[in-house]
Every structure is written in structure tokens, then in C-alpha cells.
Short mmCIF file of C-alpha atoms in Angstrom, two decimals:
data_model
loop_
_atom_site.label_atom_id
_atom_site.label_comp_id
_atom_site.label_asym_id
_atom_site.label_seq_id
_atom_site.Cartn_x
_atom_site.Cartn_y
_atom_site.Cartn_z
CA MET G 290 109.92 79.76 117.33
CA ASN G 291 110.45 80.59 113.61
CA PHE G 292 107.18 78.72 112.79
CA PHE G 293 105.29 80.55 115.66
CA ARG G 294 106.60 84.07 114.33
CA THR G 295 105.69 83.03 110.73
CA MET G 296 102.05 82.16 111.95
CA LEU G 297 101.86 85.52 113.69
CA LEU G 298 102.78 87.30 110.36
CA LEU G 299 100.16 85.40 108.55
CA ALA G 300 97.58 86.33 111.26
CA ALA G 301 98.68 89.90 110.68
CA LEU G 302 98.03 89.54 106.91
CA THR G 303 94.49 88.28 107.52
CA ALA G 304 93.89 91.08 109.98
CA LEU G 305 94.98 93.61 107.39
CA PHE G 306 92.53 92.21 104.81
CA MET G 307 89.81 92.50 107.43
CA ALA G 308 90.76 95.96 108.35
CA ILE G 309 90.55 97.09 104.69
CA GLY G 310 87.19 95.52 104.54
CA PHE G 311 86.23 97.59 107.56
CA LEU G 312 87.47 100.69 106.08
CA ILE G 313 85.64 100.10 102.87
CA GLY G 314 82.26 98.69 104.10
CA GLY G 315 82.19 98.88 107.86
CA GLN G 316 81.33 95.80 110.06
CA THR G 317 79.56 94.28 106.94
CA GLY G 318 82.66 94.69 104.87
CA MET G 319 84.95 93.37 107.54
CA LEU G 320 82.84 90.23 107.69
CA ILE G 321 82.80 89.76 104.00
CA ALA G 322 86.63 90.32 103.91
CA PHE G 323 86.97 87.66 106.73
CA LEU G 324 84.88 85.17 104.67
CA ILE G 325 86.84 85.78 101.66
CA ALA G 326 90.29 85.44 103.49
CA GLY G 327 88.97 82.01 104.91
CA GLY G 328 87.91 80.80 101.41
CA MET G 329 91.29 81.85 99.94
CA ASN G 330 93.18 80.06 102.60
CA ILE G 331 91.28 76.86 101.91
CA PHE G 332 91.59 77.09 98.24
CA ALA G 333 95.36 77.81 98.47
CA TYR G 334 95.75 74.93 100.73
CA TRP G 335 94.44 72.31 98.22
CA ASN G 336 95.53 73.92 94.98
CA SER G 337 98.68 76.01 95.60
CA ASP G 338 101.05 73.49 94.10
CA LYS G 339 98.92 73.09 90.89
CA MET G 340 98.60 76.82 90.52
CA VAL G 341 102.37 77.67 90.83
CA LEU G 342 103.46 74.85 88.64
CA ALA G 343 101.13 75.84 85.81
CA GLN G 344 102.03 79.54 86.10
CA GLN G 345 105.66 78.72 85.86
CA GLY G 346 105.21 76.41 82.90
CA ALA G 347 106.81 73.53 84.69
CA GLU G 348 106.83 70.03 83.13
CA GLU G 349 106.73 66.94 85.35
CA VAL G 350 109.63 64.38 84.84
CA ASP G 351 110.24 60.96 86.24
CA GLU G 352 113.02 58.28 86.52
CA ARG G 353 112.56 57.45 82.89
CA THR G 354 112.61 61.06 81.34
CA ALA G 355 115.20 62.47 83.76
CA PRO G 356 116.97 59.66 85.56
CA GLU G 357 119.96 61.54 86.90
CA LEU G 358 117.91 64.43 88.22
CA TYR G 359 115.28 62.08 89.76
CA SER G 360 118.16 60.06 91.38
CA ILE G 361 119.53 63.07 93.21
CA VAL G 362 116.23 64.21 94.56
CA ARG G 363 115.49 60.62 95.79
CA GLN G 364 118.88 60.56 97.49
CA LEU G 365 118.45 63.98 99.06
CA ALA G 366 114.77 63.10 100.16
CA ALA G 367 116.16 59.96 102.01
CA ASN G 368 118.79 62.15 103.65
CA ALA G 369 116.08 64.46 104.94
CA ASN G 370 113.68 61.66 105.88
CA LEU G 371 111.03 62.97 103.48
CA PRO G 372 108.63 61.16 101.03
CA MET G 373 109.79 61.43 97.37
CA PRO G 374 108.47 64.72 95.91
CA LYS G 375 107.28 65.09 92.34
CA VAL G 376 110.11 66.43 90.16
CA TYR G 377 109.63 69.36 87.56
CA ILE G 378 111.77 71.18 85.06
CA ILE G 379 110.99 74.84 84.35
CA HIS G 380 111.52 75.83 80.72
CA THR G 381 113.59 78.87 81.23
CA ASP G 382 117.29 79.84 80.69
CA GLN G 383 117.49 81.55 84.01
CA PRO G 384 119.01 79.38 86.61
CA ASN G 385 116.61 78.99 89.53
CA ALA G 386 114.57 76.49 91.54
CA PHE G 387 111.67 76.42 93.93
CA ALA G 388 109.48 73.88 95.92
CA THR G 389 105.79 73.90 96.38
CA GLY G 390 102.97 71.77 97.97
CA ARG G 391 100.82 71.74 101.08
CA ASN G 392 102.84 69.11 103.01
CA PRO G 393 105.72 66.61 102.49
CA GLN G 394 103.33 63.98 101.31
CA ASN G 395 102.08 66.34 98.47
CA ALA G 396 105.22 68.19 97.49
CA ALA G 397 107.01 69.05 94.31
CA VAL G 398 110.53 70.44 93.60
CA ALA G 399 111.13 72.29 90.28
CA ALA G 400 114.53 73.18 88.81
CA SER G 401 115.11 75.27 85.69
CA ALA G 402 116.82 73.95 82.46
CA GLY G 403 119.25 76.96 82.93
CA LEU G 404 120.08 75.75 86.37
CA LEU G 405 120.89 72.31 85.10
CA ARG G 406 123.03 73.80 82.13
CA ILE G 407 125.41 76.03 84.09
CA MET G 408 125.65 74.40 87.48
CA SER G 409 127.86 71.60 88.50
CA LYS G 410 126.35 68.44 89.77
CA GLU G 411 127.30 69.31 93.41
CA GLU G 412 126.02 72.89 93.06
CA VAL G 413 122.58 71.49 91.91
CA ALA G 414 122.50 69.02 94.70
CA GLY G 415 123.02 71.97 97.10
CA VAL G 416 120.09 73.85 95.55
CA LEU G 417 117.76 70.86 95.70
CA ALA G 418 118.76 70.30 99.19
CA HIS G 419 117.63 73.91 100.00
CA GLU G 420 114.34 73.26 98.36
CA LEU G 421 113.75 69.94 100.29
CA ALA G 422 114.45 71.94 103.39
CA HIS G 423 111.65 74.28 102.49
CA ILE G 424 109.29 71.20 102.19
CA LYS G 425 110.45 69.69 105.50
CA ASN G 426 109.74 72.93 107.24
CA ARG G 427 106.46 73.36 105.62
CA ASP G 428 107.53 76.75 104.22
CA THR G 429 105.83 76.12 100.81
CA LEU G 430 102.31 76.15 102.20
CA ILE G 431 102.93 79.21 104.40
CA MET G 432 104.53 81.25 101.62
CA THR G 433 101.77 80.37 99.03
CA ILE G 434 98.97 81.42 101.60
CA ALA G 435 100.92 84.63 102.29
CA ALA G 436 101.23 85.52 98.57
CA THR G 437 97.44 84.77 98.15
CA ILE G 438 96.29 87.04 100.90
CA ALA G 439 98.82 89.72 100.16
CA GLY G 440 97.72 89.83 96.63
CA ALA G 441 94.02 89.90 97.64
CA ILE G 442 94.80 92.90 100.00
CA SER G 443 96.12 94.81 97.14
CA MET G 444 93.05 93.80 95.08
CA LEU G 445 90.64 94.83 97.93
CA ALA G 446 92.43 98.11 98.31
CA ASN G 447 92.03 98.98 94.68
CA PHE G 448 88.47 98.20 94.96
CA GLY G 449 88.13 100.60 97.78
CA MET G 450 89.58 103.33 95.57
CA PHE G 451 86.56 103.10 93.28
CA PHE G 452 83.89 102.78 96.00
CA GLY G 453 85.20 104.99 98.68
CA GLY G 454 84.58 104.82 102.47
CA ASN G 455 81.20 103.63 103.72
CA ARG G 456 79.09 106.09 105.65
CA ASP G 457 78.87 103.71 108.50
CA ASN G 458 82.56 103.13 108.92
CA ASN G 459 83.03 105.63 111.64
CA GLY G 460 83.76 108.60 109.56
CA GLY G 461 86.53 107.05 107.64
CA GLY G 462 85.54 108.70 104.28
CA ILE G 463 88.37 109.65 101.82
CA ILE G 464 90.99 109.22 104.46
CA SER G 465 90.04 105.60 105.18
CA THR G 466 89.88 105.01 101.45
CA LEU G 467 93.53 106.46 101.09
CA LEU G 468 94.75 104.39 103.91
CA SER G 469 93.27 101.17 102.39
CA VAL G 470 94.73 101.86 98.97
CA ILE G 471 98.20 103.13 100.06
CA VAL G 472 99.10 101.99 103.54
CA ALA G 473 97.59 98.52 103.78
CA PRO G 474 99.12 97.05 100.68
CA LEU G 475 102.55 98.48 101.73
CA ALA G 476 102.20 96.76 105.24
CA ALA G 477 101.00 93.65 103.70
CA ALA G 478 104.23 93.66 101.36
CA VAL G 479 106.49 94.26 104.37
CA ILE G 480 104.96 91.35 106.22
CA GLN G 481 105.13 89.02 103.22
CA MET G 482 108.81 90.00 102.74
CA ALA G 483 109.64 89.53 106.30
CA ILE G 484 108.34 85.91 106.07
CA SER G 485 110.43 85.25 102.86
CA ARG G 486 113.57 86.64 104.47
CA SER G 487 113.46 84.61 107.64
CA ARG G 488 112.71 81.31 105.85
CA GLU G 489 115.57 81.52 103.35
CA TYR G 490 118.37 81.64 106.14
CA VAL G 491 116.63 78.53 107.86
CA ALA G 492 116.34 76.57 104.53
CA ASP G 493 119.95 77.43 103.67
CA LYS G 494 121.14 76.03 107.04
CA ASP G 495 118.90 72.85 106.83
CA GLY G 496 119.80 72.38 103.09
CA GLY G 497 123.52 72.42 103.95
CA GLU G 498 122.82 69.73 106.51
CA ILE G 499 120.81 67.63 104.04
CA CYS G 500 123.46 67.56 101.35
CA GLN G 501 126.20 67.55 104.14
CA ARG G 502 128.16 70.02 102.08
CA PRO G 503 127.02 73.68 102.70
CA LEU G 504 129.74 74.99 100.29
CA TRP G 505 128.07 73.42 97.32
CA LEU G 506 124.96 75.59 98.07
CA ALA G 507 127.09 78.71 98.73
CA SER G 508 128.67 78.33 95.29
CA ALA G 509 125.36 77.77 93.54
CA LEU G 510 123.74 80.89 95.22
CA GLN G 511 126.72 83.09 93.87
CA LYS G 512 126.29 81.78 90.30
CA ILE G 513 122.39 81.97 90.42
CA GLU G 514 122.69 85.61 91.80
CA GLN G 515 124.91 86.77 89.04
CA ALA G 516 122.89 84.98 86.21
CA ALA G 517 119.39 85.96 87.44
CA HIS G 518 120.19 89.67 86.89
CA GLN G 519 121.16 88.91 83.22
CA ILE G 520 118.60 86.28 82.19
CA PRO G 521 114.93 87.29 82.50
CA ASN G 522 112.34 84.73 83.72
CA GLN G 523 109.19 85.57 81.68
CA GLN G 524 107.02 83.09 83.72
CA ALA G 525 108.01 84.65 87.11
CA GLU G 526 107.65 88.34 85.60
CA ARG G 527 104.06 87.61 84.68
CA ASN G 528 103.34 86.10 88.12
CA PRO G 529 105.47 88.08 90.55
CA ALA G 530 103.70 86.84 93.59
CA SER G 531 105.57 83.57 93.08
CA ALA G 532 109.00 85.28 93.21
CA GLN G 533 109.33 84.52 96.86
CA LEU G 534 109.19 80.87 96.23
CA TYR G 535 112.38 80.74 94.22
CA ILE G 536 115.80 80.29 95.88
CA ILE G 537 116.94 83.63 94.36
CA ASN G 538 114.54 86.47 93.47
CA PRO G 539 113.74 85.73 89.73
CA LEU G 540 112.44 89.33 89.03
CA SER G 541 114.50 92.19 87.81
CA GLY G 542 115.47 94.96 90.09
CA GLN G 543 116.20 93.05 93.26
CA GLY G 544 117.39 95.37 96.01
CA MET G 545 119.76 95.06 99.08
CA ASP G 546 119.17 93.14 102.32
CA ASN G 547 116.57 95.34 103.89
CA LEU G 548 112.92 95.35 104.87
CA PHE G 549 111.62 95.76 101.35
CA SER G 550 113.72 92.86 99.81
CA THR G 551 111.96 89.53 98.99
CA HIS G 552 115.03 87.66 99.61
CA PRO G 553 117.95 88.22 101.93
CA ASN G 554 121.22 89.58 100.41
CA THR G 555 123.18 86.77 98.86
CA ALA G 556 126.48 87.62 100.28
CA ASN G 557 124.89 87.33 103.83
CA ARG G 558 123.58 83.98 102.92
CA VAL G 559 126.95 82.62 101.51
CA ALA G 560 128.69 84.03 104.68
CA ALA G 561 126.38 81.96 106.88
CA LEU G 562 126.92 78.84 104.78
CA VAL G 563 130.70 79.28 104.82
CA GLU G 564 130.52 79.41 108.71
CA GLN G 565 128.24 76.44 108.79
CA ALA G 566 130.79 74.51 106.67
CA ARG G 567 133.56 75.58 108.98
CA GLN G 568 131.57 74.33 112.00
CA MET G 569 131.11 70.99 110.27
CA GLY G 570 134.81 70.76 109.25
CA ASP G 571 134.09 71.17 105.58
CA THR G 572 136.59 73.73 104.25
CA GLN G 573 137.23 72.18 100.82
CA GLU G 574 135.96 74.18 97.95
CA PRO G 575 134.53 72.26 95.02
CA THR G 576 137.36 71.25 92.69
CA ALA G 577 137.72 72.41 89.10
CA ALA G 578 136.75 68.92 87.97
CA HIS G 579 133.46 69.28 89.85
CA MET G 580 132.68 72.57 88.52
CA SER G 581 132.00 71.60 84.73
CA PRO G 582 128.53 72.02 83.34
CA VAL G 583 126.13 69.15 83.58
CA PRO G 584 126.24 66.92 80.46
CA GLY G 585 123.63 67.71 77.91
CA PHE G 586 123.47 71.34 78.90
CA GLU G 587 126.95 72.71 78.10
CA ASP G 588 126.29 74.51 74.76
CA GLY G 589 123.56 76.59 73.17
CA ALA G 590 120.31 77.82 74.61
CA VAL G 591 117.85 75.75 76.76
CA GLY G 592 115.49 75.59 73.76
CA SER G 593 117.94 73.65 71.72
CA GLY G 594 117.22 70.34 73.59
CA PRO G 595 114.32 67.79 73.58
CA TRP G 596 113.06 69.14 76.94
CA GLN G 597 111.83 72.30 75.24
CA GLN G 598 109.66 70.56 72.89
CA ARG G 599 107.39 68.92 75.65
CA PRO G 600 106.39 65.84 73.83
CA ARG G 601 103.23 64.14 75.25
CA SER G 602 104.51 60.52 74.71
CA GLY G 603 107.64 58.71 73.88
CA ARG G 604 109.78 61.49 75.44
CA ARG G 605 113.58 61.24 75.16
CA PRO G 606 115.39 61.39 78.61
CA PHE G 607 116.74 64.74 79.99
CA GLN G 608 120.46 64.70 79.87
CA VAL G 609 121.32 66.13 83.27
CA GLY G 610 124.44 64.21 84.28
CA PRO G 611 125.70 61.60 86.72
CA TRP G 612 124.28 62.83 90.04
CA ASN G 613 125.51 60.18 92.47
CA ARG G 614 129.15 60.61 91.90
CA SER G 615 131.00 60.17 95.16
CA SER G 616 133.21 63.00 96.47
#
């Protein structure tokens, strides 16, 4: 049902794009808009992961350069019955993570160096389980296409402001142009945000099942929420359409849990995870011993380590701690 509702929202985005084309150029404009929307969907399907990872400055790591991080992703992927995704580290102090890719066979997970520095091993596992849930539910493709079309709607609306309504668009004139410039982009943003809000609750629940400890994710969300407001993410600020891919909104000025928020309110997400943990019989909070920073990231800025230098060959391993510790 959630997938069906999401596809309806994507269809609405495409319809909005075509409606703006009609307001600007009549039936010809609508046809052109339809062709553009189709082309964007095809392009996003094949290239969304590469675009997002490049925009965020992510660096791919492997079992040699980040053995502990790679190990936990592999373990969680096995729990979720997923192929092993590619693993990336984002060079930012802000703790955050996202997943991308058109399907589980062509997927990637990316964790920030800031996340690995301030989170415990269990909390990082909870975050990565959440991202793998997005891959399993194929949210990554849906959200990338939604972001692409919504961005194009705003671009097309701005184009209409310069050229005005077409004389063949049934008398739209200046009113049609104003609608295309103001109302349509707002409606597209609302639809895009609605997709993001619904998918996060589902990914939280599925992520809790994948890592089998929902409280790990609940604890991580609280830490990320607090730090994300204090530490800027310059890559995300330059490409705001990617904000919805992150586990917590990486942009400044996040609002409350309402129709105009790209992510649900963190307190609501934590409450749902706590209830899920109760139903699973897991009421044990992470112990103080589990809550220490990951080795290699305890002190100093993210840029102080070898991961920031991005050497092309002979790279030293990322020091991200023993992930497979039993609890």
C-alpha cells in the first residue's frame, strides 16, 4: 500500500510538470513537458546514484581501506537478505548517512566521517540498518526521481515567468503564469515532502528489524538531530534536493513535523522505535561501555585523519572500530 501511494505521488509530480507546460505553451508545451519528464525519469534511473554521490563528495571504501565499516554493512545486508552494496564515506563533520541506487543490485550506502566519530558501534549499526531498509524498499530510486522532477517543476515555472502565458492556452495569460510560478512549485514541494515523511517511518521500522535492536537507531537519531543543527553540511547545502535522502535533514532551519517538513519529527520517530523495541521485548538501553566513540574518530576534526586526504593509491585503512562485537 505504501509503494502504491508513493507511485501515485510520483504520478502527481509528473502531472504537475505537464500542467505547467500547458499553462506556458498550451498543448504543445504540455507535450514538450511530458517528453522532458520522461527523459528525466530515464536519466535519473540510470545515473541517480552517481549524481548524488558525486554531489556529496563521497569516497568509496572497501574491505581493505575500511574493514570494520565494510564488515558491519556486509553483516546487516545478510540480515536483510540483500546483495552487498557499495560503501562510501562522506567527508563532513556533520553526523549523517544516506543510501542511493536504482535497485538492490546497484545500491550504495554512505556514512559521514562525523557519524563514525561521535556514534557508538551499535548506533552506527542502527543507522546503516535504516539505510539498508531504504534499499530493500526501493525508496532510493523513488526519492531521486521525485527530487529530479520537483526541481524541474521549479525550473520550468521560472522559465514561464520570463515568457508568460501562451495565447493558445485558453486565456491563461498572466494568471496562468503566476499559477505556474507560485502554486505549482509549492504543490510539487508538498508532494515531495509527503513521500519523504512516509518512507522514513517505514525505514525506521524495517531498520529496527534488520539490526534487531530498534533502540540503537533511536539513540542515533537523537544524537544526529542535535548535532545536525550545530554542524553544517556544505555539500548538502549546495545541493538541497538531496536533503531528503539523508536519515536526518542535513540543511539548516528544519521545522516541526508538519506538511512542509522534509523529514518527520525526530521525537515521533524515536517514540515509534521505542514502542517497536517494547513489542520485540528489547527494553535494554545501550550501556555506557557501548556508547564510547568509534576508535580513530574520538579526538579532533574529521580533517585530521587520513580519510580527508583522499589518496588515490596505497590508502591507509579508515579507523572505524570493531563492528562485530556481540551484545
